[in-house]
CSV table of C-alpha atoms in Angstrom, one decimal:
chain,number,residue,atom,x,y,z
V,1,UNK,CA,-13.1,9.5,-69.5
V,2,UNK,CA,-16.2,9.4,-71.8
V,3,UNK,CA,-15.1,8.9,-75.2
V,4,UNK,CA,-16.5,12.5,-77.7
V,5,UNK,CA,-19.7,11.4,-79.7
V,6,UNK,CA,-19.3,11.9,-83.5
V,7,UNK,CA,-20.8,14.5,-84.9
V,8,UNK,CA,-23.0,13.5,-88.1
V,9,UNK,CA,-24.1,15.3,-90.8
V,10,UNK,CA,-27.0,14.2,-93.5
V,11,UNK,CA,-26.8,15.5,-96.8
V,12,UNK,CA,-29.9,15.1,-98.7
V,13,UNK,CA,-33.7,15.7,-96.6
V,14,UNK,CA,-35.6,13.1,-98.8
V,15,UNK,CA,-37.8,10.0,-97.9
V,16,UNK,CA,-34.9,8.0,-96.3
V,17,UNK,CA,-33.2,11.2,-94.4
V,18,UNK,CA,-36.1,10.3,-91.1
V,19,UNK,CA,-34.4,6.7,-91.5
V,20,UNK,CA,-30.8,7.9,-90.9
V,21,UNK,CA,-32.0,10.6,-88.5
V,22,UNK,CA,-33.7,8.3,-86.6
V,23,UNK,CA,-30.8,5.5,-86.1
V,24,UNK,CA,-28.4,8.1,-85.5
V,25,UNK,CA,-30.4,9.5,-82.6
V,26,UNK,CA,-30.2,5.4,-81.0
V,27,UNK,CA,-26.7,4.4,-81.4
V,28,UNK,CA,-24.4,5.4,-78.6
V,29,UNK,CA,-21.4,7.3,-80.1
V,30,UNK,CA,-22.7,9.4,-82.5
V,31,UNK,CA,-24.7,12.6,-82.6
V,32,UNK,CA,-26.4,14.5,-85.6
V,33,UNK,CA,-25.6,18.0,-86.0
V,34,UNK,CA,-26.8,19.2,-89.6
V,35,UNK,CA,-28.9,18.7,-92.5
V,36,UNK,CA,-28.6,20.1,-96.3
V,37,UNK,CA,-30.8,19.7,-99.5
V,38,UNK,CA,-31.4,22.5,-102.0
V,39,UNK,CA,-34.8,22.2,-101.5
V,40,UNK,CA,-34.3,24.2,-98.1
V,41,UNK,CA,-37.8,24.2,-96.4
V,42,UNK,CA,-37.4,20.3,-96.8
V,43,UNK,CA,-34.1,20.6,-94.6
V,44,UNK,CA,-35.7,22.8,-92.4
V,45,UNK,CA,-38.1,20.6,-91.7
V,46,UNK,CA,-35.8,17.5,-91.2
V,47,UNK,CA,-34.1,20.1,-88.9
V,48,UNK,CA,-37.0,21.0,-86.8
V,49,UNK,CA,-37.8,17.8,-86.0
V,50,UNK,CA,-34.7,16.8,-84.8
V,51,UNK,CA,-33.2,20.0,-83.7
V,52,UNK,CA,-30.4,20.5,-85.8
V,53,UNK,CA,-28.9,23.1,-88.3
V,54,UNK,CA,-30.2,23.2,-91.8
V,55,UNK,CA,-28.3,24.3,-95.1
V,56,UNK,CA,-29.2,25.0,-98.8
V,57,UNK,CA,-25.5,24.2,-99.6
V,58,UNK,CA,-23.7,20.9,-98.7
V,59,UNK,CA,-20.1,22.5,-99.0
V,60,UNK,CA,-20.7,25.1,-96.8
V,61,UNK,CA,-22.1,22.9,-94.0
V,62,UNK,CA,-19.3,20.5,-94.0
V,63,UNK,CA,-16.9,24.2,-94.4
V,64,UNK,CA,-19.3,25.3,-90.8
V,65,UNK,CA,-20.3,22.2,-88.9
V,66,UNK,CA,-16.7,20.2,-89.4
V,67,UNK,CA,-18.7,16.7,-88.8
V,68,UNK,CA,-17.3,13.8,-88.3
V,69,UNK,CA,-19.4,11.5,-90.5
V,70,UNK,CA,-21.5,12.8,-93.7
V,71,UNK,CA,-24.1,10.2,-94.7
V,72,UNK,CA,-24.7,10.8,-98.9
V,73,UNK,CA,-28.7,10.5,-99.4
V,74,UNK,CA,-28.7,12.2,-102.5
V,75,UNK,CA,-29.7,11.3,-106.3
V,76,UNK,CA,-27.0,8.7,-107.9
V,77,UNK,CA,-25.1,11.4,-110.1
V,78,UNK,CA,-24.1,13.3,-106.5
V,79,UNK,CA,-22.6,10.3,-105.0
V,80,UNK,CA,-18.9,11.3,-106.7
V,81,UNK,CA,-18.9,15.1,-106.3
V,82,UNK,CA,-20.0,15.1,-102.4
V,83,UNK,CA,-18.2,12.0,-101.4
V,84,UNK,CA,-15.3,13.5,-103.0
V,85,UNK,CA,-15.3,16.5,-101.1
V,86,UNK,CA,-16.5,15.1,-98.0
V,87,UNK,CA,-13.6,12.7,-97.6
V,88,UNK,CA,-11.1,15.5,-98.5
V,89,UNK,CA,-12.1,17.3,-95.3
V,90,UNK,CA,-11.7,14.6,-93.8
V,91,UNK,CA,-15.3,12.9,-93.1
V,92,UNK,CA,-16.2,9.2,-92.7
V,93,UNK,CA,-19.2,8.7,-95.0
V,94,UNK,CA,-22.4,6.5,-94.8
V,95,UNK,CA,-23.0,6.5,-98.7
V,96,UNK,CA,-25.9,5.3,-99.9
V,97,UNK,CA,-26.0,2.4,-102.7
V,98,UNK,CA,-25.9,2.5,-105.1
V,99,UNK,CA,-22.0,3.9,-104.5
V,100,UNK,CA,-21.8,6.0,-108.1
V,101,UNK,CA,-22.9,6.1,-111.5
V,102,UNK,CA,-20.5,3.5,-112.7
V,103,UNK,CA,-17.3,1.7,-112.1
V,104,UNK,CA,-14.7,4.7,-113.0
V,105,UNK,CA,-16.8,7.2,-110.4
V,106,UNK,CA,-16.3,4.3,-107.7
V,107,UNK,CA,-12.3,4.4,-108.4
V,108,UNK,CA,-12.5,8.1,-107.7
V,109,UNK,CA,-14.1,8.1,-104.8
V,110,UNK,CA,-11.9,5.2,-103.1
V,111,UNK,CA,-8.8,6.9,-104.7
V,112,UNK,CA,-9.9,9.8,-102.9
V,113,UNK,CA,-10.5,7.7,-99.6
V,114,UNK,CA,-7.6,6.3,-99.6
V,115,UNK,CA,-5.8,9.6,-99.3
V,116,UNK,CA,-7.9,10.7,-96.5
V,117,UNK,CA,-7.5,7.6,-94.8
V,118,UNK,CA,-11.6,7.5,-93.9
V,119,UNK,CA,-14.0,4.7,-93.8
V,120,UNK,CA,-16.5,4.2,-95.7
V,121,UNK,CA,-19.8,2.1,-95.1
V,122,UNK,CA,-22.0,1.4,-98.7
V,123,UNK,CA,-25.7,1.4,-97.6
V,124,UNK,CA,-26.4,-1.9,-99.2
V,125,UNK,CA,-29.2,-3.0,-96.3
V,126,UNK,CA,-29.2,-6.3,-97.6
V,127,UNK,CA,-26.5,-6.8,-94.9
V,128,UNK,CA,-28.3,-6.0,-92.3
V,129,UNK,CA,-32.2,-7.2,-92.3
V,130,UNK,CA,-32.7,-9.9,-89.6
V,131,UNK,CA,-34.8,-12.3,-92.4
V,132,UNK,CA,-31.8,-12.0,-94.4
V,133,UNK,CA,-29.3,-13.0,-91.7
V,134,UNK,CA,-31.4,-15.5,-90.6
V,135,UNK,CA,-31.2,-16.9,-93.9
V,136,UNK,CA,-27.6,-17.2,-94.6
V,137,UNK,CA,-27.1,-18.7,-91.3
V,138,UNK,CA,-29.3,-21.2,-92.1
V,139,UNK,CA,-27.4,-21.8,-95.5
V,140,UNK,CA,-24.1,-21.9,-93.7
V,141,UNK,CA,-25.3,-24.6,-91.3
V,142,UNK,CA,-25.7,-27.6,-94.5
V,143,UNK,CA,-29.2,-27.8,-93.5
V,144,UNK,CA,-30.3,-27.3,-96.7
V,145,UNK,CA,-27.6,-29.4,-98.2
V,146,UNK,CA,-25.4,-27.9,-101.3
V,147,UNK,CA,-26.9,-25.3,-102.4
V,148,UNK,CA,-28.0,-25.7,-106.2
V,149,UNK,CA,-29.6,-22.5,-107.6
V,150,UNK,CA,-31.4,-19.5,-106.5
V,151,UNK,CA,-34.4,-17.5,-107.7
V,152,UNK,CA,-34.9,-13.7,-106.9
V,153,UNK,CA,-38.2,-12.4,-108.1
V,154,UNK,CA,-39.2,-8.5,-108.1
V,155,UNK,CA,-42.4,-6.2,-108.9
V,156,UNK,CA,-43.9,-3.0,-107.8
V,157,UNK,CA,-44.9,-0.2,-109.8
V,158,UNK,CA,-41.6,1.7,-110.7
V,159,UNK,CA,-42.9,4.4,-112.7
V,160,UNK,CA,-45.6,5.6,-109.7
V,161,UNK,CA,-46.5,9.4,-110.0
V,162,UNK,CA,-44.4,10.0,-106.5
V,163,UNK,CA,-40.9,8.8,-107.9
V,164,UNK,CA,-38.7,11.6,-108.4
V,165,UNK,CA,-38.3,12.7,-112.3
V,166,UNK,CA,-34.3,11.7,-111.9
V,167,UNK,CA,-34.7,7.9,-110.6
V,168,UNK,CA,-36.0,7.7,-114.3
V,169,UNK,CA,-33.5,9.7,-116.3
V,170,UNK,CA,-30.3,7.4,-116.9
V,171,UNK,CA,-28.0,9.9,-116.7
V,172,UNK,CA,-29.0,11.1,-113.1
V,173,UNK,CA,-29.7,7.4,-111.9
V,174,UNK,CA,-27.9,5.2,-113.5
V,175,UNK,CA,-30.3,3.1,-114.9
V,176,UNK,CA,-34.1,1.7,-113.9
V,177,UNK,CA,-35.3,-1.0,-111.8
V,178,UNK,CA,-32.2,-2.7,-112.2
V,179,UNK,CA,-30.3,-0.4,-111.3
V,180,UNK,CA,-32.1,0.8,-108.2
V,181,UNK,CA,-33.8,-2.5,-107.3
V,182,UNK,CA,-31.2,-5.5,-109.3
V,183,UNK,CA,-28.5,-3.9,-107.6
V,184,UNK,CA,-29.9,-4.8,-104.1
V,185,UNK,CA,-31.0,-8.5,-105.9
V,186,UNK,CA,-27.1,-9.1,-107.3
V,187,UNK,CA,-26.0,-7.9,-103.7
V,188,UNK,CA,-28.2,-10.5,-101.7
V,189,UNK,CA,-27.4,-13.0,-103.8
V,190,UNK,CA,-23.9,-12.2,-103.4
V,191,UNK,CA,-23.9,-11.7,-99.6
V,192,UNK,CA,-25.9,-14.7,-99.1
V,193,UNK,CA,-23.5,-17.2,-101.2
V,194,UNK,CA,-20.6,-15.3,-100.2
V,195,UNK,CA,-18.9,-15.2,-104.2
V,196,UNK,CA,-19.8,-12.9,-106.2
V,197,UNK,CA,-21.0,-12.6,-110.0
V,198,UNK,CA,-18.5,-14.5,-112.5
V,199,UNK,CA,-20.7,-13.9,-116.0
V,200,UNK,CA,-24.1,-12.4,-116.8
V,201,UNK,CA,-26.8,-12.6,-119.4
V,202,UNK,CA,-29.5,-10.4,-119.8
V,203,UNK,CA,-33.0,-8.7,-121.7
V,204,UNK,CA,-34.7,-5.7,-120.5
V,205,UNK,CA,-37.5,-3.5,-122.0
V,206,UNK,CA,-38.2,-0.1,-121.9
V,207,UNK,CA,-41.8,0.8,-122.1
V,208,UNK,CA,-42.0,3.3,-118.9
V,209,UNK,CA,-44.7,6.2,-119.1
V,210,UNK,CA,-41.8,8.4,-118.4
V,211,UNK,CA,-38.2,8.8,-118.4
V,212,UNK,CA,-35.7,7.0,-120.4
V,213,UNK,CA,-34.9,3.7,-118.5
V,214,UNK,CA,-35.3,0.2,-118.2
V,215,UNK,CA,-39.0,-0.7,-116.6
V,216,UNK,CA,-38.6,-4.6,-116.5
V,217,UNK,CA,-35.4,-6.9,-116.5
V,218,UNK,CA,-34.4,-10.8,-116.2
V,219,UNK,CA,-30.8,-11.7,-115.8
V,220,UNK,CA,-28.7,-15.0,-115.4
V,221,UNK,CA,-25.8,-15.2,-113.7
V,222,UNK,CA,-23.3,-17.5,-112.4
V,223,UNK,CA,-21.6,-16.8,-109.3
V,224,UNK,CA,-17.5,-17.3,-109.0
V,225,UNK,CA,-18.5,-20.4,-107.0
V,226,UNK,CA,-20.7,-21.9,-109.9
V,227,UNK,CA,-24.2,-20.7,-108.7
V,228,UNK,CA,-26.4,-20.0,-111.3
V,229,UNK,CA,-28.9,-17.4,-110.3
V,230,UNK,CA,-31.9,-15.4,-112.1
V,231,UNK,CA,-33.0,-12.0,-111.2
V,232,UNK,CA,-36.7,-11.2,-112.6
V,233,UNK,CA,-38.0,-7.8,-112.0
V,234,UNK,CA,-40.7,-5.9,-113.7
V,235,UNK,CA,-41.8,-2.3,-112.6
V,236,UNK,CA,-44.7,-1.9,-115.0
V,237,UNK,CA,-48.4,-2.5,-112.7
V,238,UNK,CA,-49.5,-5.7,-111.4
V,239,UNK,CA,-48.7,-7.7,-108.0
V,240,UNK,CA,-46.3,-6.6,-105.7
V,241,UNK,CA,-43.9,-9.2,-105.3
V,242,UNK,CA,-40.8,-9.6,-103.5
V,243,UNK,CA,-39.1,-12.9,-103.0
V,244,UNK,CA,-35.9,-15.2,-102.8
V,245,UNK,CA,-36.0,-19.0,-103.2
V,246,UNK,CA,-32.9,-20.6,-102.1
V,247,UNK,CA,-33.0,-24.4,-103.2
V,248,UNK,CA,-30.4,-27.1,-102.1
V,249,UNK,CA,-30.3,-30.9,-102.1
V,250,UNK,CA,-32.2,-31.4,-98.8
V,251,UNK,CA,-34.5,-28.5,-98.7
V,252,UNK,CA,-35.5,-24.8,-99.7
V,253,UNK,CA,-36.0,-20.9,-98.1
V,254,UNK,CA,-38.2,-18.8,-99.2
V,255,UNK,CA,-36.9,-15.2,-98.3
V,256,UNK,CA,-39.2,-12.4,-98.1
V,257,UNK,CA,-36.9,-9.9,-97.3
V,258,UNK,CA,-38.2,-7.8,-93.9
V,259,UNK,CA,-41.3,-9.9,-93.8
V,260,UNK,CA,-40.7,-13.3,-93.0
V,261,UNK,CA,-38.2,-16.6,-94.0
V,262,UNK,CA,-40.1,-20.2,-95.1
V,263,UNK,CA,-38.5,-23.6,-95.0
V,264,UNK,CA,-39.2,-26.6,-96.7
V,265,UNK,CA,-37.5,-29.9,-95.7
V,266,UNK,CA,-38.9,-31.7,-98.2
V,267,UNK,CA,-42.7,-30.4,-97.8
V,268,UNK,CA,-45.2,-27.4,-97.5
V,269,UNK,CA,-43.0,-24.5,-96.6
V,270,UNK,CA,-43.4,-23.5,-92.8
V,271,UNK,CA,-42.7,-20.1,-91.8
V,272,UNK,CA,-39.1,-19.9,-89.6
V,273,UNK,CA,-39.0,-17.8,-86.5
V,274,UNK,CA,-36.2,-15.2,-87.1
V,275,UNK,CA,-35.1,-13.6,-83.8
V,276,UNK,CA,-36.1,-9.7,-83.8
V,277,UNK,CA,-32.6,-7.3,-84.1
V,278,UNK,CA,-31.8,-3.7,-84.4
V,279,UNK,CA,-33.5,-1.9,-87.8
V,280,UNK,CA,-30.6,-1.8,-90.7
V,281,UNK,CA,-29.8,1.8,-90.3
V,282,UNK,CA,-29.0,1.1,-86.5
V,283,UNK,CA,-26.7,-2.4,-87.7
V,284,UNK,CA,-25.0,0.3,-90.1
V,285,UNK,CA,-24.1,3.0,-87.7
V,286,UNK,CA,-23.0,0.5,-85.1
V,287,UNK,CA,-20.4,-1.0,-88.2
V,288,UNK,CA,-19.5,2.1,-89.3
V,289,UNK,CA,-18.4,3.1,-85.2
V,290,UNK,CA,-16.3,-0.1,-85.3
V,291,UNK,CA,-14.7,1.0,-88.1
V,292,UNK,CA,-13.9,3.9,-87.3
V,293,UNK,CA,-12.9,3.3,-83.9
V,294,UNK,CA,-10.7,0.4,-84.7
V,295,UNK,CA,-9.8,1.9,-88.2
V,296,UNK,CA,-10.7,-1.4,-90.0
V,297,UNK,CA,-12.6,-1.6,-92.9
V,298,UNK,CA,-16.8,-2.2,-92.5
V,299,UNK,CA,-17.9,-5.1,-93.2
V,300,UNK,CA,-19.7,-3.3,-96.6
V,301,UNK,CA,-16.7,-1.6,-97.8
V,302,UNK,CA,-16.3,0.5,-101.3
V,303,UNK,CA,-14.3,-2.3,-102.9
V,304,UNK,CA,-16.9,-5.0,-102.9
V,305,UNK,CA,-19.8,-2.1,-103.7
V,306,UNK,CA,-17.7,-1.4,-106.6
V,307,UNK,CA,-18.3,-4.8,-107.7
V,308,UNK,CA,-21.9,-4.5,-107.8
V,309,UNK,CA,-21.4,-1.4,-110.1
V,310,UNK,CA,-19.3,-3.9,-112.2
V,311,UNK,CA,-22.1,-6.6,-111.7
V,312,UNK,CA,-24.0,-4.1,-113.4
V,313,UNK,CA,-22.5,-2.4,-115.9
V,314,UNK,CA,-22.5,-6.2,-117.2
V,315,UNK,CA,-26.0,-6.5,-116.9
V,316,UNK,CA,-26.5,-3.8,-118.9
V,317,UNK,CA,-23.7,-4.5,-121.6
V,318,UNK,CA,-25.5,-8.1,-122.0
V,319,UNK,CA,-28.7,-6.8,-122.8
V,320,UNK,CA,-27.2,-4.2,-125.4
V,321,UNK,CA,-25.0,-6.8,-127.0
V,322,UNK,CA,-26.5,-10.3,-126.6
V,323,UNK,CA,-23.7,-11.7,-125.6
V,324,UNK,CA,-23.3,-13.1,-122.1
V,325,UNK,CA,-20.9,-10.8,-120.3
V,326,UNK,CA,-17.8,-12.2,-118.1
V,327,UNK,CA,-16.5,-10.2,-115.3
């Protein structure tokens, strides 16, 4: 007998709802039934495009539709409230990162997990880009010898005129580029090394044209293994940058994250062929089906997204304080 698809249900009709939408509609074993944002024509559009319901109010869809999985694509401050309620009726969620606000929001939400007995997937996509995996494959082989330090460099224009008012208000976000953008950095380097962040140090200025957060950041950290790391990241204009240099004993990778992976064995760099996979959203929804259908945890659970809230709540304390932060 054919096994029931899983009915999914999207709340938030922003610039990454199309993304979910999309990989929902290819993975075998789930299907999407609903849609909510309070900006209702924006649901209705989502839900004319991919024939589903639309709903101004997120309780009452999960209260009507009963899905199976709710994916949370909403503004930071919402994580805690929906995933709350989801899981208490029951739902799996796709949650996007970063998980919550801070640490305490990310105990509530497992807390409430845990009761339900749901699983939970963290959208940190990191996981899942083919560049990346590439990369950490090649790490794991000793090709490049012991690893001895890594480099993550980031810049884009963070305060653009099309960034939503509440990525820039730290109360609603969370924080700036390092809380939207160093969370994804901390998390690769992480995932790639497979330890995560022992102690932090930290500066960051604020001189945004809006809002109330961080624009630009550098942090040093140490990984559990003894890694030292730095995170650079500036969101004021200038070059668009987005890179990670691994460099071990016998040779170097230059990651450009969903663009293309570089080697050096001692020379010039020469670009590596990575073999083409599924998009990230697709990888997600296929771990998240495993998950639930063998009632394991996924292979980005809330514990270790937790971390990175902790990872970054360090960040932050450094750069108040001065004083390098130990986790």
């Amino acid at each position: 007998m054919e096994k029931a698809e899983l009915k999914v249900a999207v709340l938030g009709a922003g610039a990454i709802a199309g993304q979910h939408f999309d990989a929902i509609r290819r993975t075998d074993g789930f299907v999407a039934c609903a849609v909510a944002d309070i900006q209702l024509e924006r649901a209705q559009a989502i839900a004319e495009t991919y024939g589903i319901t639309d709903y101004r109010d997120y309780q009452e869809l999960i209260r009507q539709e009963r899905p199976d999985v709710v994916v949370i694509a909403l503004p930071h401050f919402l994580h805690r409230e929906t995933a709350i309620f989801a899981a208490e009726h029951g739902c799996h969620l796709m949650l996007e990162k970063p998980m919550a606000l801070n640490v305490a929001e990310c105990d509530d939400i497992m807390e409430a997990a845990n009761k339900a007995d749901i699983r939970i997937l963290i959208g940190h996509t990191q996981h899942y880009i083919a560049e990346n995996i590439h990369a950490k494959r090649i790490i794991e082989s000793g090709e490049l010898g012991e690893i001895v330090m890594i480099n993550d460099v980031r810049h884009l224009n963070y305060f653009q005129d099309t960034r939503p008012q509440w990525f820039l208000e730290k109360d609603k976000s969370g924080g700036g580029i390092l809380a939207n953008l160093g969370t994804h950095s901390i998390d690769k380097i992480q995932w790639l090394m497979d330890s995560s962040v022992r102690k932090v140090s930290a500066a960051v200025s604020h001189h945004g044209k809006r809002g109330n957060v961080e624009g630009s950041g550098i942090i040093y950290m140490e990984l559990a293994s003894g890694l030292p790391a730095s995170i650079a990241q500036s969101g004021y204009p200038g070059a668009t940058r987005n890179e990670t240099e691994i460099i071990g004993t016998l040779g170097m990778l230059k990651l450009v994250t969903g663009v293309s992976l570089w080697i050096s064995r001692g020379g010039a760099y020469e670009q590596v062929d990575v073999p083409p996979m599924d998009t990230p959203f697709e990888l997600q929804y296929k771990d998240l089906l495993s998950a639930i259908e063998a009632k394991s945890e996924t292979s980005c659970p809330p514990e270790y997204a937790r971390g990175v809230i902790a990872a970054l709540e360090a960040v932050y304390r450094a750069a108040e304080t001065g004083v390098e932060q130990f986790l």
